[in-house]
Amino acid sequence: MDEILFDVNLQQLPDEYLTGEWCVAERVLNRNSPDSALAQATKLSLQPGTLQVHAPQQQDQGQWSVQRDGLLNRPYLELQLLQEDTKALITRLRRSADGLQSQLNLYFQSGMELQLAQPC
């Protein structure tokens, strides 16, 4: 990424900032099954209401939504896939001034962390 990325205020995060094709730039596995589609994902496609997970040997699909905790209004991604249901805290979202480049950090219930990037 050549452009400077700016942090987005997560308490005011519009859902549409999350839509699109996201490539997995970095991953840290913890208790998550290393065989799951999410753990092996190379790309996530977040379209309004639908989610596709692309991994080398498998694919999974389902639905996603943004939920917020009641205390701090922190955004979570709620993922309902065919093979698993999970939640991921959005820990950071950075975007270029023109919105064409983005970086998204997710921390899953299992302890897995993914850093996603746009464009792929």
Coordinates of N, CA and C in Angstrom, one line a residue:
M1 N 0.8 -1.2 0.0 CA 0.0 0.0 0.0 C 0.9 1.2 0.0
D2 N 0.7 2.1 -1.0 CA 1.5 3.3 -1.1 C 0.9 4.5 -0.4
E3 N -0.4 4.5 -0.2 CA -1.0 5.7 0.3 C -1.0 5.7 1.9
I4 N -1.1 6.8 2.5 CA -1.2 6.9 3.9 C -2.6 6.5 4.3
L5 N -2.7 5.6 5.4 CA -4.0 5.2 5.9 C -4.3 5.9 7.2
F6 N -5.6 6.2 7.3 CA -6.0 6.9 8.5 C -7.0 6.0 9.3
D7 N -6.9 6.1 10.7 CA -7.7 5.3 11.5 C -9.2 5.8 11.4
V8 N -10.1 4.9 11.4 CA -11.5 5.2 11.4 C -12.0 5.1 12.8
N9 N -12.8 6.0 13.3 CA -13.4 6.0 14.6 C -14.4 4.8 14.6
L10 N -14.1 3.7 15.4 CA -14.9 2.5 15.3 C -16.3 2.7 15.9
Q11 N -16.4 3.7 16.8 CA -17.8 3.9 17.4 C -18.7 4.6 16.4
Q12 N -18.2 5.1 15.3 CA -19.0 5.7 14.2 C -18.8 5.0 12.9
L13 N -18.4 3.7 12.9 CA -18.1 3.0 11.7 C -19.3 2.6 10.9
P14 N -19.4 3.1 9.7 CA -20.5 2.7 8.8 C -20.3 1.3 8.3
D15 N -21.4 0.5 8.3 CA -21.3 -0.9 7.8 C -20.7 -1.0 6.4
E16 N -21.0 0.0 5.6 CA -20.6 -0.1 4.2 C -19.0 0.0 4.1
Y17 N -18.3 0.5 5.1 CA -16.9 0.5 5.0 C -16.3 -1.0 5.1
L18 N -17.1 -1.9 5.5 CA -16.7 -3.3 5.6 C -17.0 -4.2 4.4
T19 N -17.8 -3.7 3.5 CA -18.2 -4.5 2.3 C -17.1 -4.5 1.3
G20 N -17.1 -5.6 0.6 CA -16.1 -5.8 -0.5 C -15.2 -7.0 -0.4
E21 N -14.2 -7.1 -1.2 CA -13.3 -8.2 -1.2 C -12.1 -7.9 -0.3
W22 N -11.8 -8.7 0.6 CA -10.7 -8.5 1.6 C -9.8 -9.7 1.4
C23 N -8.5 -9.4 1.3 CA -7.4 -10.4 1.3 C -6.8 -10.5 2.7
V24 N -6.5 -11.7 3.0 CA -5.8 -12.0 4.3 C -4.4 -11.6 4.2
A25 N -3.9 -10.5 4.9 CA -2.5 -10.1 4.8 C -1.7 -10.8 5.9
E26 N -2.3 -10.9 7.1 CA -1.6 -11.6 8.2 C -2.6 -12.3 9.0
R27 N -2.1 -13.4 9.7 CA -2.9 -14.2 10.6 C -2.1 -14.7 11.8
V28 N -2.8 -14.7 12.9 CA -2.3 -15.4 14.1 C -3.3 -16.3 14.6
L29 N -3.0 -17.6 14.6 CA -3.9 -18.7 15.1 C -3.7 -18.9 16.6
N30 N -4.7 -19.2 17.3 CA -4.6 -19.5 18.7 C -5.4 -20.8 18.9
R31 N -6.5 -20.8 19.6 CA -7.2 -22.0 19.9 C -8.1 -22.4 18.7
N32 N -8.2 -21.6 17.7 CA -9.0 -21.9 16.6 C -8.5 -23.2 15.8
S33 N -9.4 -24.0 15.3 CA -9.0 -25.1 14.6 C -8.3 -24.7 13.3
P34 N -7.0 -25.2 13.2 CA -6.2 -24.8 12.0 C -6.8 -25.3 10.7
D35 N -7.8 -26.2 10.8 CA -8.4 -26.8 9.6 C -9.6 -26.1 9.1
S36 N -10.1 -25.1 9.9 CA -11.4 -24.4 9.5 C -11.1 -23.5 8.3
A37 N -12.2 -23.2 7.6 CA -12.1 -22.3 6.4 C -11.6 -21.0 6.8
L38 N -12.1 -20.4 8.0 CA -11.6 -19.1 8.4 C -10.1 -19.1 8.8
A39 N -9.6 -20.2 9.4 CA -8.2 -20.2 9.8 C -7.3 -20.3 8.5
Q40 N -7.8 -20.9 7.4 CA -7.0 -21.0 6.2 C -7.4 -20.0 5.2
A41 N -8.3 -19.1 5.5 CA -8.8 -18.2 4.5 C -7.7 -17.4 3.8
T42 N -7.8 -17.2 2.5 CA -7.0 -16.3 1.8 C -7.7 -15.0 1.4
K43 N -9.1 -15.1 1.3 CA -9.9 -14.0 0.9 C -11.3 -14.1 1.6
L44 N -11.8 -13.0 2.0 CA -13.2 -12.9 2.5 C -14.0 -11.9 1.6
S45 N -15.1 -12.3 1.2 CA -16.0 -11.4 0.4 C -17.2 -11.1 1.3
L46 N -17.3 -9.8 1.7 CA -18.4 -9.3 2.5 C -19.3 -8.5 1.6
Q47 N -20.4 -9.0 1.3 CA -21.4 -8.3 0.5 C -22.6 -8.1 1.4
P48 N -23.5 -7.1 1.1 CA -24.6 -6.9 2.0 C -25.3 -8.2 2.4
G49 N -25.1 -8.6 3.7 CA -25.8 -9.7 4.2 C -25.2 -11.1 3.9
T50 N -24.3 -11.2 2.9 CA -23.7 -12.5 2.6 C -22.2 -12.4 2.7
L51 N -21.7 -13.6 3.1 CA -20.2 -13.8 3.3 C -19.7 -15.0 2.6
Q52 N -18.6 -14.9 1.9 CA -17.9 -16.0 1.3 C -16.5 -16.0 1.8
V53 N -16.1 -17.2 2.2 CA -14.7 -17.5 2.7 C -14.0 -18.3 1.7
H54 N -12.9 -17.8 1.2 CA -12.1 -18.6 0.2 C -10.8 -19.1 0.8
A55 N -10.6 -20.4 0.8 CA -9.4 -21.0 1.4 C -8.9 -22.0 0.3
P56 N -7.6 -22.4 0.4 CA -7.0 -23.2 -0.6 C -7.8 -24.5 -0.9
Q57 N -8.2 -25.2 0.1 CA -8.8 -26.5 -0.1 C -10.3 -26.5 0.1
Q58 N -10.9 -25.4 0.5 CA -12.3 -25.4 0.9 C -12.9 -23.9 0.8
Q59 N -14.2 -23.9 0.8 CA -14.9 -22.6 0.8 C -16.0 -22.7 1.8
D60 N -16.4 -21.6 2.3 CA -17.6 -21.6 3.2 C -18.4 -20.4 2.9
Q61 N -19.6 -20.3 3.2 CA -20.4 -19.2 3.0 C -21.5 -19.0 4.1
G62 N -22.1 -17.9 4.1 CA -23.1 -17.6 5.1 C -23.5 -16.2 5.2
Q63 N -23.7 -15.7 6.4 CA -24.2 -14.3 6.6 C -23.3 -13.6 7.6
W64 N -23.3 -12.3 7.5 CA -22.6 -11.5 8.5 C -23.4 -10.3 8.8
S65 N -23.1 -9.8 10.0 CA -23.8 -8.6 10.5 C -22.9 -7.9 11.5
V66 N -23.1 -6.6 11.6 CA -22.3 -5.8 12.6 C -23.2 -5.7 13.9
Q67 N -22.6 -6.1 15.0 CA -23.3 -5.9 16.3 C -22.4 -4.9 17.1
R68 N -23.0 -4.3 18.1 CA -22.2 -3.4 19.0 C -22.5 -3.7 20.4
D69 N -21.4 -3.7 21.2 CA -21.7 -3.9 22.7 C -22.3 -2.7 23.3
G70 N -23.1 -3.0 24.3 CA -23.9 -1.9 24.9 C -23.1 -0.9 25.7
L71 N -22.0 -1.3 26.2 CA -21.2 -0.4 27.1 C -20.4 0.6 26.4
L72 N -19.5 0.2 25.4 CA -18.6 1.0 24.7 C -18.9 1.3 23.3
N73 N -20.0 0.6 22.8 CA -20.4 0.7 21.4 C -19.3 0.2 20.4
R74 N -18.5 -0.8 20.9 CA -17.5 -1.4 20.1 C -18.1 -2.3 19.0
P75 N -17.7 -2.2 17.8 CA -18.3 -3.1 16.7 C -17.7 -4.5 16.7
Y76 N -18.6 -5.5 16.5 CA -18.2 -6.9 16.3 C -18.8 -7.3 15.0
L77 N -18.1 -8.2 14.3 CA -18.6 -8.9 13.2 C -19.2 -10.2 13.7
E78 N -20.5 -10.4 13.4 CA -21.1 -11.7 13.7 C -21.1 -12.5 12.5
L79 N -20.4 -13.7 12.4 CA -20.3 -14.5 11.2 C -21.1 -15.8 11.4
Q80 N -22.0 -16.1 10.6 CA -22.8 -17.3 10.6 C -22.5 -18.1 9.3
L81 N -21.6 -19.0 9.4 CA -21.2 -19.8 8.3 C -21.8 -21.2 8.3
L82 N -21.7 -21.9 7.2 CA -22.2 -23.3 7.2 C -21.5 -24.2 8.2
Q83 N -20.1 -23.9 8.3 CA -19.3 -24.8 9.2 C -19.1 -24.3 10.6
E84 N -19.3 -23.0 10.8 CA -19.1 -22.4 12.2 C -19.8 -21.1 12.3
D85 N -20.1 -20.8 13.6 CA -20.6 -19.5 13.9 C -19.6 -18.8 14.9
T86 N -19.3 -17.6 14.7 CA -18.3 -16.9 15.5 C -18.5 -15.4 15.5
K87 N -17.8 -14.8 16.4 CA -17.8 -13.3 16.5 C -16.4 -12.8 16.4
A88 N -16.2 -11.7 15.8 CA -14.8 -11.1 15.8 C -15.0 -9.6 16.1
L89 N -14.2 -9.2 17.1 CA -14.1 -7.8 17.5 C -13.3 -7.0 16.4
I90 N -13.8 -5.9 15.9 CA -13.1 -5.1 15.0 C -12.2 -4.2 15.8
T91 N -10.9 -4.5 15.8 CA -9.9 -3.8 16.6 C -9.4 -2.6 16.0
R92 N -9.4 -2.6 14.6 CA -8.8 -1.4 13.9 C -9.3 -1.4 12.5
L93 N -9.6 -0.3 12.0 CA -9.9 -0.1 10.5 C -9.2 1.2 10.1
R94 N -8.4 1.0 9.1 CA -7.7 2.2 8.5 C -8.0 2.3 7.0
R95 N -8.2 3.5 6.6 CA -8.5 3.7 5.2 C -7.7 4.9 4.6
S96 N -7.5 4.8 3.3 CA -6.9 6.0 2.6 C -7.9 7.1 2.5
A97 N -7.4 8.3 2.2 CA -8.3 9.5 2.1 C -9.4 9.3 1.0
D98 N -9.0 8.6 0.0 CA -10.0 8.4 -1.1 C -10.9 7.1 -0.9
G99 N -10.6 6.3 0.1 CA -11.4 5.2 0.4 C -11.1 4.0 -0.4
L100 N -10.1 4.0 -1.3 CA -9.7 2.9 -2.2 C -8.9 1.9 -1.6
Q101 N -8.2 2.2 -0.5 CA -7.3 1.2 0.2 C -7.7 1.2 1.7
S102 N -7.8 0.0 2.2 CA -8.2 -0.2 3.6 C -7.5 -1.4 4.2
Q103 N -7.4 -1.3 5.5 CA -6.8 -2.4 6.3 C -7.7 -2.6 7.5
L104 N -8.1 -3.9 7.8 CA -9.1 -4.2 8.8 C -8.5 -5.3 9.7
N105 N -8.5 -5.0 11.0 CA -8.0 -6.0 12.0 C -9.1 -6.6 12.8
L106 N -9.2 -7.9 12.8 CA -10.2 -8.6 13.5 C -9.6 -9.5 14.6
Y107 N -10.3 -9.6 15.8 CA -9.8 -10.5 16.9 C -11.0 -11.4 17.2
F108 N -10.9 -12.7 16.9 CA -12.0 -13.6 17.0 C -12.1 -14.2 18.4
Q109 N -13.3 -14.8 18.8 CA -13.5 -15.4 20.1 C -12.5 -16.4 20.4
S110 N -12.0 -17.1 19.4 CA -11.0 -18.2 19.6 C -9.6 -17.7 19.9
G111 N -9.4 -16.4 19.7 CA -8.0 -15.9 19.9 C -7.3 -15.7 18.6
M112 N -7.9 -16.1 17.5 CA -7.3 -15.9 16.2 C -7.4 -14.4 15.8
E113 N -6.4 -13.9 15.1 CA -6.4 -12.6 14.7 C -6.2 -12.6 13.2
L114 N -6.9 -11.8 12.4 CA -6.7 -11.6 11.0 C -6.5 -10.1 10.7
Q115 N -5.6 -9.9 9.8 CA -5.4 -8.5 9.3 C -5.8 -8.7 7.8
L116 N -6.8 -7.9 7.4 CA -7.3 -8.0 6.0 C -7.0 -6.7 5.3
A117 N -6.8 -6.8 4.0 CA -6.5 -5.6 3.2 C -7.3 -5.5 1.9
Q118 N -7.6 -4.3 1.5 CA -8.3 -4.0 0.3 C -7.4 -3.0 -0.4
P119 N -7.2 -3.0 -1.7 CA -7.7 -4.1 -2.6 C -6.9 -5.3 -2.5
C120 N -7.4 -6.4 -3.1 CA -6.7 -7.7 -3.1 C -5.5 -7.6 -4.1

